[in-house]
mmCIF file of C-alpha atoms in Angstrom:
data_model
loop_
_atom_site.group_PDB
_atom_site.id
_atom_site.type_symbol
_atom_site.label_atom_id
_atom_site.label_comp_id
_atom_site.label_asym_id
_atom_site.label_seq_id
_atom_site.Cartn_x
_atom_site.Cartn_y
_atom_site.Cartn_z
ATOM 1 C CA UNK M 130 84.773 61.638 90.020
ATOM 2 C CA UNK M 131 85.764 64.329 92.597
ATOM 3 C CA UNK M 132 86.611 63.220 95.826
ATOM 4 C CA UNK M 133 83.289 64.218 98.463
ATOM 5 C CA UNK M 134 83.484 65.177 102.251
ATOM 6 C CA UNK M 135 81.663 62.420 102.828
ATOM 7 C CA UNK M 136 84.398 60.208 100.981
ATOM 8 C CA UNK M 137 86.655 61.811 103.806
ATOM 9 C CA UNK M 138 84.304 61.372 106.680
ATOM 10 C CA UNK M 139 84.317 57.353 105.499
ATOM 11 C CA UNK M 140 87.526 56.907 105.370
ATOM 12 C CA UNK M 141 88.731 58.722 108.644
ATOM 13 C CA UNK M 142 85.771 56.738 110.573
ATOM 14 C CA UNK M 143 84.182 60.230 111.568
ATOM 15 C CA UNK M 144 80.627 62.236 110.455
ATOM 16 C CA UNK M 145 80.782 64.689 107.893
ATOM 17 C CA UNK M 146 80.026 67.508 110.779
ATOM 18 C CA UNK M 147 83.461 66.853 112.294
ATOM 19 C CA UNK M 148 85.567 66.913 108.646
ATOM 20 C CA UNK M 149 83.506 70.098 108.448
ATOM 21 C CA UNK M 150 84.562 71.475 111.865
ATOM 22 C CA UNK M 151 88.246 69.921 111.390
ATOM 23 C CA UNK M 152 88.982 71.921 108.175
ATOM 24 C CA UNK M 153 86.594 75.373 109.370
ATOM 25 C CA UNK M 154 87.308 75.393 113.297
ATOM 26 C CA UNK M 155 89.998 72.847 114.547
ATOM 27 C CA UNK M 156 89.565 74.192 118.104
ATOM 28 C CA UNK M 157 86.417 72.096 118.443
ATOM 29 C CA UNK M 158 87.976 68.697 117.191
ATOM 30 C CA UNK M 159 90.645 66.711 119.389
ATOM 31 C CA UNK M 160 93.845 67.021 118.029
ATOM 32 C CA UNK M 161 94.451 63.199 117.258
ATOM 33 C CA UNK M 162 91.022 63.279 115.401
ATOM 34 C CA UNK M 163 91.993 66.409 113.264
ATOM 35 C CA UNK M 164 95.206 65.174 112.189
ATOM 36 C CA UNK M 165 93.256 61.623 110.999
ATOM 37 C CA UNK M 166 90.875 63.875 108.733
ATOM 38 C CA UNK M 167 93.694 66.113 107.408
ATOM 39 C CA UNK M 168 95.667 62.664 106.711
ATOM 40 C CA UNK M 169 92.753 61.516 104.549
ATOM 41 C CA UNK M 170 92.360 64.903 103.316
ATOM 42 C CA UNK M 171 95.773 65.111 101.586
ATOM 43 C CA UNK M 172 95.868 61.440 100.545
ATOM 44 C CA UNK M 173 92.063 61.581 98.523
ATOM 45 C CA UNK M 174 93.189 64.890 97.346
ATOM 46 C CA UNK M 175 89.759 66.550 98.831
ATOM 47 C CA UNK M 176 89.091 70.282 98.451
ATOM 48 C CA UNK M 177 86.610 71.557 99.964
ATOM 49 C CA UNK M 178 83.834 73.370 98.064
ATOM 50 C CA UNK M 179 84.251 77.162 98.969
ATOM 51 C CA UNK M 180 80.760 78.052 98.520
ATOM 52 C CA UNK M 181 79.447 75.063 100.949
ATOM 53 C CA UNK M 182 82.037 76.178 103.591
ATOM 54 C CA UNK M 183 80.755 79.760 103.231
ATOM 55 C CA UNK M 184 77.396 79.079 104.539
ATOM 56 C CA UNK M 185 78.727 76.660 107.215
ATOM 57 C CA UNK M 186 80.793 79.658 109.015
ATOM 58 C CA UNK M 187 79.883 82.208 107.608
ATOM 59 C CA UNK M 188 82.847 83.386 105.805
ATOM 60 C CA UNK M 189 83.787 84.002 102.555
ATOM 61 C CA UNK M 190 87.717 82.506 102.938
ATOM 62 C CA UNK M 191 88.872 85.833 100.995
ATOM 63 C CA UNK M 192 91.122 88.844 102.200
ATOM 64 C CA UNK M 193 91.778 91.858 100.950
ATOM 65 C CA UNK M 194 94.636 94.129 101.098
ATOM 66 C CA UNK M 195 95.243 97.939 99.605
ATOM 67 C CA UNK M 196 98.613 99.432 99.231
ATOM 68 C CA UNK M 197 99.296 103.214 97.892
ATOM 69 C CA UNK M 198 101.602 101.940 95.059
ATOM 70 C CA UNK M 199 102.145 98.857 92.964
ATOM 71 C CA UNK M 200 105.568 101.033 91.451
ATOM 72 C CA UNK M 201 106.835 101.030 94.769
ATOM 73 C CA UNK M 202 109.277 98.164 95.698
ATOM 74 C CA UNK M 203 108.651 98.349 99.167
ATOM 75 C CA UNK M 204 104.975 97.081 98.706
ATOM 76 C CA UNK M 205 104.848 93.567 97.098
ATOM 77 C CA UNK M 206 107.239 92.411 98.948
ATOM 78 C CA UNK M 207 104.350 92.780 101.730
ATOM 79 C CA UNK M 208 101.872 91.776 99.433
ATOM 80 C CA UNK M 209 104.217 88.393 98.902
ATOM 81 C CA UNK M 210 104.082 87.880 103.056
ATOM 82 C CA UNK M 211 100.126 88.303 103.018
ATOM 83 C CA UNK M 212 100.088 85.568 100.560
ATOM 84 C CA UNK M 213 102.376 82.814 101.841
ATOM 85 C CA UNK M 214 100.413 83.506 105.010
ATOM 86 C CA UNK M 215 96.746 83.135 103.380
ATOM 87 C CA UNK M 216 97.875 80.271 101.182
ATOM 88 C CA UNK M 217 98.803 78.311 104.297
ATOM 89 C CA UNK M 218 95.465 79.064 105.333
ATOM 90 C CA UNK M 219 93.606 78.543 102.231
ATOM 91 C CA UNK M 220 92.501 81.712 101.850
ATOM 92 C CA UNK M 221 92.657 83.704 98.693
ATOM 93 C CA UNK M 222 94.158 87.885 98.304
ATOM 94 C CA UNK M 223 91.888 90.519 96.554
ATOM 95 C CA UNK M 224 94.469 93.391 95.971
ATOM 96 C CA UNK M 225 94.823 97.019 95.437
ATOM 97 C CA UNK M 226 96.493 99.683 94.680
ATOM 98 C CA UNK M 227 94.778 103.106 95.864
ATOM 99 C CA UNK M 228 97.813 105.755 93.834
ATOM 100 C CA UNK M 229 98.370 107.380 97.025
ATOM 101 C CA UNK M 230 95.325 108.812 97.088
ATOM 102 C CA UNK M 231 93.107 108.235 100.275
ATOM 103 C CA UNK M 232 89.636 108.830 98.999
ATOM 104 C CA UNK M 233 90.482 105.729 96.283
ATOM 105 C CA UNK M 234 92.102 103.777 99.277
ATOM 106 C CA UNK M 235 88.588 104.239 101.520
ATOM 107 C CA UNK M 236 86.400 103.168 98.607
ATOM 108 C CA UNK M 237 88.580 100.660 97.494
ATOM 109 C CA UNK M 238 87.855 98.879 101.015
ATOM 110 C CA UNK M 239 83.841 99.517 100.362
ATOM 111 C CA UNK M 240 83.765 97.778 98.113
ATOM 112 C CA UNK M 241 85.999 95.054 98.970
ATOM 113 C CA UNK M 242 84.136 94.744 102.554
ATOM 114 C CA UNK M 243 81.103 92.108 101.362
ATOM 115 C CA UNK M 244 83.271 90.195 99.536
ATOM 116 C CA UNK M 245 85.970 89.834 102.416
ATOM 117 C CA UNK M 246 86.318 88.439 105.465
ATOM 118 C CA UNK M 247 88.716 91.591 106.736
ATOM 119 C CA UNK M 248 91.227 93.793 104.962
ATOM 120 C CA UNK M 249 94.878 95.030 105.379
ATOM 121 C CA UNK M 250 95.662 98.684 104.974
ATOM 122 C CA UNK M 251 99.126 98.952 104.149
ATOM 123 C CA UNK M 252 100.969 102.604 105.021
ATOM 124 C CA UNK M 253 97.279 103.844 104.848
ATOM 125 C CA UNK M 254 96.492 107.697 104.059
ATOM 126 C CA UNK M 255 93.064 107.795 105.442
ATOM 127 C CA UNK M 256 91.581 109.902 108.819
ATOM 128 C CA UNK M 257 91.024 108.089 111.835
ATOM 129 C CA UNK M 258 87.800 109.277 111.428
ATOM 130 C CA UNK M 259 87.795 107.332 108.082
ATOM 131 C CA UNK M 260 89.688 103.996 109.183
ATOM 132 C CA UNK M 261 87.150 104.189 112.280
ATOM 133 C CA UNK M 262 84.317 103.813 109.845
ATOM 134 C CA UNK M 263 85.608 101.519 107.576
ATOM 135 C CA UNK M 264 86.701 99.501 110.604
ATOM 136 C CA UNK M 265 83.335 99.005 111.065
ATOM 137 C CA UNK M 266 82.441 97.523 107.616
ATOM 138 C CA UNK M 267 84.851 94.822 107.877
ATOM 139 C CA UNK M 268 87.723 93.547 110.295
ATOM 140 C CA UNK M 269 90.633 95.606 109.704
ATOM 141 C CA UNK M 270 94.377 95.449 110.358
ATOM 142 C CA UNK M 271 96.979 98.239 109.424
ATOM 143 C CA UNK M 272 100.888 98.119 108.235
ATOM 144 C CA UNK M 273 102.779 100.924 109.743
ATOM 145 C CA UNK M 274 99.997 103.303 110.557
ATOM 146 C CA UNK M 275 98.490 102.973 114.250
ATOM 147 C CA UNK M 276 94.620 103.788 115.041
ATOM 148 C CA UNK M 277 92.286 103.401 118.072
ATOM 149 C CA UNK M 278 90.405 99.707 118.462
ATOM 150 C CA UNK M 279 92.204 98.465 115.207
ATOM 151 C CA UNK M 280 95.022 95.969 115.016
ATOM 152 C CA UNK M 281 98.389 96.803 113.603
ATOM 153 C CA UNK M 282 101.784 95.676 112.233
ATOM 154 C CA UNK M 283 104.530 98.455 112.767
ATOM 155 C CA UNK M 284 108.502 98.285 111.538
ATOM 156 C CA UNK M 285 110.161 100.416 113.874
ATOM 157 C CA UNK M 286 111.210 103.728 111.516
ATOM 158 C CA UNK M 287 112.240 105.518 114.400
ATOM 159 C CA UNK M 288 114.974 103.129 115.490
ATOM 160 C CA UNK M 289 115.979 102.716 111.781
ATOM 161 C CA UNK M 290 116.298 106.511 111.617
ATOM 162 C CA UNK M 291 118.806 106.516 115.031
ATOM 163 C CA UNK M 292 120.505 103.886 113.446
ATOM 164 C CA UNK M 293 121.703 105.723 110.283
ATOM 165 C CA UNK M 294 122.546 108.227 112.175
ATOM 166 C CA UNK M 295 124.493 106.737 114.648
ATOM 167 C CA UNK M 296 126.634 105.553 111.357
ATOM 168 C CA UNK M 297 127.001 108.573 109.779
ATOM 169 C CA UNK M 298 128.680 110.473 113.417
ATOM 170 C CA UNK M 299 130.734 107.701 113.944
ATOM 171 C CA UNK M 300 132.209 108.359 110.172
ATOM 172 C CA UNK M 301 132.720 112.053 111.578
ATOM 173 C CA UNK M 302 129.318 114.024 109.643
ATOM 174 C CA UNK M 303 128.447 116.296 111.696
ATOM 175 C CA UNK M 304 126.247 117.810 109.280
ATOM 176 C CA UNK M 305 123.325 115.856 107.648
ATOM 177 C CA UNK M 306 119.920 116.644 106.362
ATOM 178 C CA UNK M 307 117.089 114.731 106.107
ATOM 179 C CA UNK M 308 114.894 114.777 103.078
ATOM 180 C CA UNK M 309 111.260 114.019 104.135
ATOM 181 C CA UNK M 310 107.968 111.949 102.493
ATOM 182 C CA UNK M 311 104.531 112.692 102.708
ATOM 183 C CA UNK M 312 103.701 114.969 105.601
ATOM 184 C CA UNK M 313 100.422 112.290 105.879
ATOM 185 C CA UNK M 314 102.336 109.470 106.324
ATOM 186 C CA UNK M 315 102.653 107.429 109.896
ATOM 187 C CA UNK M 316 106.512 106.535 108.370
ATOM 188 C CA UNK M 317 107.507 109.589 107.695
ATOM 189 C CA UNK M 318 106.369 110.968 111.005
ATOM 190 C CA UNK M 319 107.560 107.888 113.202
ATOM 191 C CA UNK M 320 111.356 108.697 111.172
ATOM 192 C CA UNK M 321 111.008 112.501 112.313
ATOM 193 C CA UNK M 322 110.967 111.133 115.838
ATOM 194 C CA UNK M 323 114.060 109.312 115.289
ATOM 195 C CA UNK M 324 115.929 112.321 114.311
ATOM 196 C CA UNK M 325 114.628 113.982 117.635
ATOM 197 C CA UNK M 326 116.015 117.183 115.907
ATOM 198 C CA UNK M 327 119.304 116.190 115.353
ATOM 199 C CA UNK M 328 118.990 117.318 111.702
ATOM 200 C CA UNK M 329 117.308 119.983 109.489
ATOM 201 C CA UNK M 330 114.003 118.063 107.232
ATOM 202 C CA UNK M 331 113.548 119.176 103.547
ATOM 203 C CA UNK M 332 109.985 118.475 102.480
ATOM 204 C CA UNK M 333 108.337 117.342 101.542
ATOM 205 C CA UNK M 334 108.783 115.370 98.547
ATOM 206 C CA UNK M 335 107.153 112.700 96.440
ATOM 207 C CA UNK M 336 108.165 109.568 97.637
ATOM 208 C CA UNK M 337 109.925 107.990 94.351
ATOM 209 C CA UNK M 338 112.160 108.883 92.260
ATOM 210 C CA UNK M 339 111.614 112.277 90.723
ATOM 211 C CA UNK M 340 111.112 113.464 94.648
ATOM 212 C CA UNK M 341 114.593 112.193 95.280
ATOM 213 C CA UNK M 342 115.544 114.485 92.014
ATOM 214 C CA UNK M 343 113.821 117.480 93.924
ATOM 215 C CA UNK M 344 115.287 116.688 97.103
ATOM 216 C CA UNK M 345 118.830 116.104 96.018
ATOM 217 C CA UNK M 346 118.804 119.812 94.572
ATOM 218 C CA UNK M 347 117.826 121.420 98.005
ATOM 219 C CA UNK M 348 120.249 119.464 99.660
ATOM 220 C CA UNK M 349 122.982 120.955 97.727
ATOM 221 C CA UNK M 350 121.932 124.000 98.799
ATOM 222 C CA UNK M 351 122.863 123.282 102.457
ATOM 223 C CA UNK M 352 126.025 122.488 104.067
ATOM 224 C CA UNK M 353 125.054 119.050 104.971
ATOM 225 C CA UNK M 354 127.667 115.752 104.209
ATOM 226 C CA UNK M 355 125.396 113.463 103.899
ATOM 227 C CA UNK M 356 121.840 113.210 102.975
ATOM 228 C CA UNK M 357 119.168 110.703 104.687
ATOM 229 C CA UNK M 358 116.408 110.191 102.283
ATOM 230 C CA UNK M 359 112.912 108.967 103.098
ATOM 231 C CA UNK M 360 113.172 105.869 101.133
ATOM 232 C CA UNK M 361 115.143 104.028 98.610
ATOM 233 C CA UNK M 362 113.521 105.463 95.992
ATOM 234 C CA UNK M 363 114.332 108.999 96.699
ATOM 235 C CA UNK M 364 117.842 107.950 97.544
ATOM 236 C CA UNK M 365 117.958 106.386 93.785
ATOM 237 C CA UNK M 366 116.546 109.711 92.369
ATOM 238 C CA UNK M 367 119.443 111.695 94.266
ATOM 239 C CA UNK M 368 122.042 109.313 93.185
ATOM 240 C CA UNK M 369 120.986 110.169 89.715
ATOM 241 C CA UNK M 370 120.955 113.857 90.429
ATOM 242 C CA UNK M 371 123.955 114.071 91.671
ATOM 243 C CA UNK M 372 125.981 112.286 89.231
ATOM 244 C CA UNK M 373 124.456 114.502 86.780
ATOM 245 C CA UNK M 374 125.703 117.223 88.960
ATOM 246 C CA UNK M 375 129.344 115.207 89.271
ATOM 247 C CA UNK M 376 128.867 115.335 92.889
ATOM 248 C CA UNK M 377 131.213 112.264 93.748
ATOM 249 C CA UNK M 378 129.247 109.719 96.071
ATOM 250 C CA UNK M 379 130.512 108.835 98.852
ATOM 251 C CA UNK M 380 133.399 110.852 98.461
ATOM 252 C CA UNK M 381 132.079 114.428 98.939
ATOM 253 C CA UNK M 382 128.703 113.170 99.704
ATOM 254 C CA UNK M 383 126.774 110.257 101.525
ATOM 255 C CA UNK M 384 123.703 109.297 100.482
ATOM 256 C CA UNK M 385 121.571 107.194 102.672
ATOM 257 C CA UNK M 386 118.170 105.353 102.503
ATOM 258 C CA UNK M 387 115.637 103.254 104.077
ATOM 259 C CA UNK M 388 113.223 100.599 102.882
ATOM 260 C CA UNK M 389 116.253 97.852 101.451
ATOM 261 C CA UNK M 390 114.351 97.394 98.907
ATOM 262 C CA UNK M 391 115.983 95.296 96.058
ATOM 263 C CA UNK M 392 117.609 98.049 93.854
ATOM 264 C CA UNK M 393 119.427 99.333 96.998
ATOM 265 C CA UNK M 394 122.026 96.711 96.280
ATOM 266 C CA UNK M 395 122.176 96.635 92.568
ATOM 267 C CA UNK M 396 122.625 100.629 92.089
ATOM 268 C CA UNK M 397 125.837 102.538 91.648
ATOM 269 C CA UNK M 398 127.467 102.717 94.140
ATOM 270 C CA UNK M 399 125.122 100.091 96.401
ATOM 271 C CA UNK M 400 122.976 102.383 98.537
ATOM 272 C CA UNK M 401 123.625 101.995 102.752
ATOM 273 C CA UNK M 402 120.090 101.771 103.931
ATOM 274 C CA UNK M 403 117.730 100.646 106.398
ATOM 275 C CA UNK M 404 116.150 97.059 106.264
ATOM 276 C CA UNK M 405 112.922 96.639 106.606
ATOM 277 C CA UNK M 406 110.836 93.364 107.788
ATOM 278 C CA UNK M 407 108.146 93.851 105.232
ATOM 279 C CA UNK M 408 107.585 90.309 104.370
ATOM 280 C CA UNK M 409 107.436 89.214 107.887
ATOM 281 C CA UNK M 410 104.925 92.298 108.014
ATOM 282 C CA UNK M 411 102.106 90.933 105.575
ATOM 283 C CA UNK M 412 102.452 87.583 107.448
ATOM 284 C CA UNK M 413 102.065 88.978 110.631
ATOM 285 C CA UNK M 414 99.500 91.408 109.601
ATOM 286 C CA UNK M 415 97.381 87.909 108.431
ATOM 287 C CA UNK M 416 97.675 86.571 111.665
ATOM 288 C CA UNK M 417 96.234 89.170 113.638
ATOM 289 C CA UNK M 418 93.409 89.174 111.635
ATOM 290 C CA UNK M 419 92.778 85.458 111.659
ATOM 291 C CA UNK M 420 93.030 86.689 115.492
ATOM 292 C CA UNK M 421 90.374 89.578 114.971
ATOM 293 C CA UNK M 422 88.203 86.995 113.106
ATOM 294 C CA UNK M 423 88.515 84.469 115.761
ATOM 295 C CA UNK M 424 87.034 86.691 118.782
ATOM 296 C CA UNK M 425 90.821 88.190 119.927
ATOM 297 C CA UNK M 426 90.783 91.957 120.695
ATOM 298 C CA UNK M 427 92.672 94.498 119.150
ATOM 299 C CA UNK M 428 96.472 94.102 119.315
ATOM 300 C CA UNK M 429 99.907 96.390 118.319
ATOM 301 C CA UNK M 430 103.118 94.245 117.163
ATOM 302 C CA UNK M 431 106.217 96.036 116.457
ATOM 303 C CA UNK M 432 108.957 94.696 114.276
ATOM 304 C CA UNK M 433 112.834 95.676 114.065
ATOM 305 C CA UNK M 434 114.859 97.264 111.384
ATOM 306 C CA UNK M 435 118.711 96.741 110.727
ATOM 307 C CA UNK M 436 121.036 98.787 109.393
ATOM 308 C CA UNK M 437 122.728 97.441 106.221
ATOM 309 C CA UNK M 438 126.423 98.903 105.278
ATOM 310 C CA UNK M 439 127.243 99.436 101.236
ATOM 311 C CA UNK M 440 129.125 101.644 100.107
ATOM 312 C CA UNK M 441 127.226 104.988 99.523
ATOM 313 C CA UNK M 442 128.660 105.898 102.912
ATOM 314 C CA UNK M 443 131.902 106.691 104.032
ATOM 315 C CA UNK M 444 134.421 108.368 106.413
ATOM 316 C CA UNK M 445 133.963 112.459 106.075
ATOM 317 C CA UNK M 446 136.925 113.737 104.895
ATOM 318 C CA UNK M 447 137.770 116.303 106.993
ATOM 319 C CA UNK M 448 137.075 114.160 109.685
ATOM 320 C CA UNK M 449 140.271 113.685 111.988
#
């Protein structure tokens, strides 16, 4: 037979109210007596009954989360930090993919919101306007995209950004371009910052690979030495491009990206981009709406980028 909360409560010498408020709100149980039910919890092999702990707080133990593209790379390694962090929790992960489209992404969280006990926006198209209303459906946090009175989880682009170049002068380019995403997108615009007009933008372009094919032909139209795409997908794309044009990379051009995402380092040759913390992202982006669920107000957390080396960069050659 299956093992019963009041099996637990028994065995732990405590009512049924407190296993209840040990496993739904810990902050109202002493610690010592917690850790006794949770004991007894994993030794019977109890799990609570999701629809019984709904109507005790209220909540349905389910999160959602909507990112633009499933193709992308980038995005499940987020999705795989949002669900290490709601496993922990015991919470399950409705997801979605909204095609970069933000009419799609906006409905996608309507009807998500009754089903949810808050939702994560990842690299979200929508208004303010529109994240303003659907912030008031259901608890919200956002992944690298900033709005007023909702919580957020940034990677620092900007810093990224000054970091590639910062590599590419100290190989002696003194001429580099930057091949630009979506004009909609917080990324794109928080990278534009970064180059604080130190280069010429190109844009924009689709942000995958048959944008980087687009881009890569512009860029050959310039002067530039090396080439700072969006993301590692467009990098990828001009890679391809220019070997089809026998454009030797790194050797007449550099080619740089930003994302890391896993074929960064399996391409030829391995593409020098910018790292970002997009695991540690989802996670984080669970905890502040635990937070948001729990009372706390609003908060902004910003996360660092590194630079990562291969060998799609090197020395210009007519660099002294």
């Amino acid at each position: 037979m299956a093992v019963t909360i009041r099996d637990v409560a028994r065995q732990a010498q405590v009512s049924v109210s407190t296993v209840s408020r040990a496993l739904s709100a810990p902050g109202l149980v002493k610690e010592t007596t917690r850790q006794r039910v949770l004991d007894v919890v994993a030794g019977l092999g109890y799990q609570p009954n999701r629809a019984a702990r709904s109507l005790i707080t209220g909540r349905t133990g389910n999160l959602g989360i909507v990112v633009p593209d499933l193709e992308n790379p980038f995005y499940p390694a987020v999705l795989r930090g949002v669900q290490t962090r709601a496993g922990e929790a015991g919470t399950s992960v409705f997801f979605c993919d909204s095609r970069e489209d933000p009419q799609t992404e906006a409905e996608l969280v309507r009807t998500m919101a009754p089903q949810v006990d808050g939702v994560v926006l990842c690299s979200p198209l929508s208004s303010e306007e529109t994240i303003s209303e659907l912030a008031g459906l259901t608890p919200l946090v956002l992944i690298n995209r900033t709005a007023p009175d909702v919580s957020s989880v940034l990677m620092d682009s900007a810093s990224g950004i000054d970091q590639l170049i910062t590599h590419l002068e100290s190989l002696g380019h003194k001429e580099y371009v930057y091949l630009g995403g979506p004009t909609a997108s917080w990324s794109h615009n928080r990278r534009l910052q970064g180059l604080r007009d130190r280069a010429p933008v190109l844009g924009p372009f689709e942000p995958n690979f048959a944008g980087g094919l687009a881009a890569a032909e512009q860029a050959l139209n310039t002067t530039a030495t090396a080439f700072i795409a969006y993301n590692d997908l467009m990098a990828l794309g001009i890679l391809s491009y220019l070997a089809e044009q026998d454009v030797k990379v790194p050797h007449q051009i550099s080619v740089t990206g930003f994302d890391d995402i896993l074929y960064a380092a399996m391409c030829s040759p391995a593409l020098t981009t910018v790292a970002m913390p997009t695991e540690e992202a989802g996670k984080v982006a669970v905890d502040l709406l635990a937070e948001r669920l729990d009372g706390a107000p609003p908060e902004r957390r910003e996360l660092p980028t590194k630079l990562v080396i291969r060998a799609s960069t090197r020395k210009h050659p007519m660099s002294a």
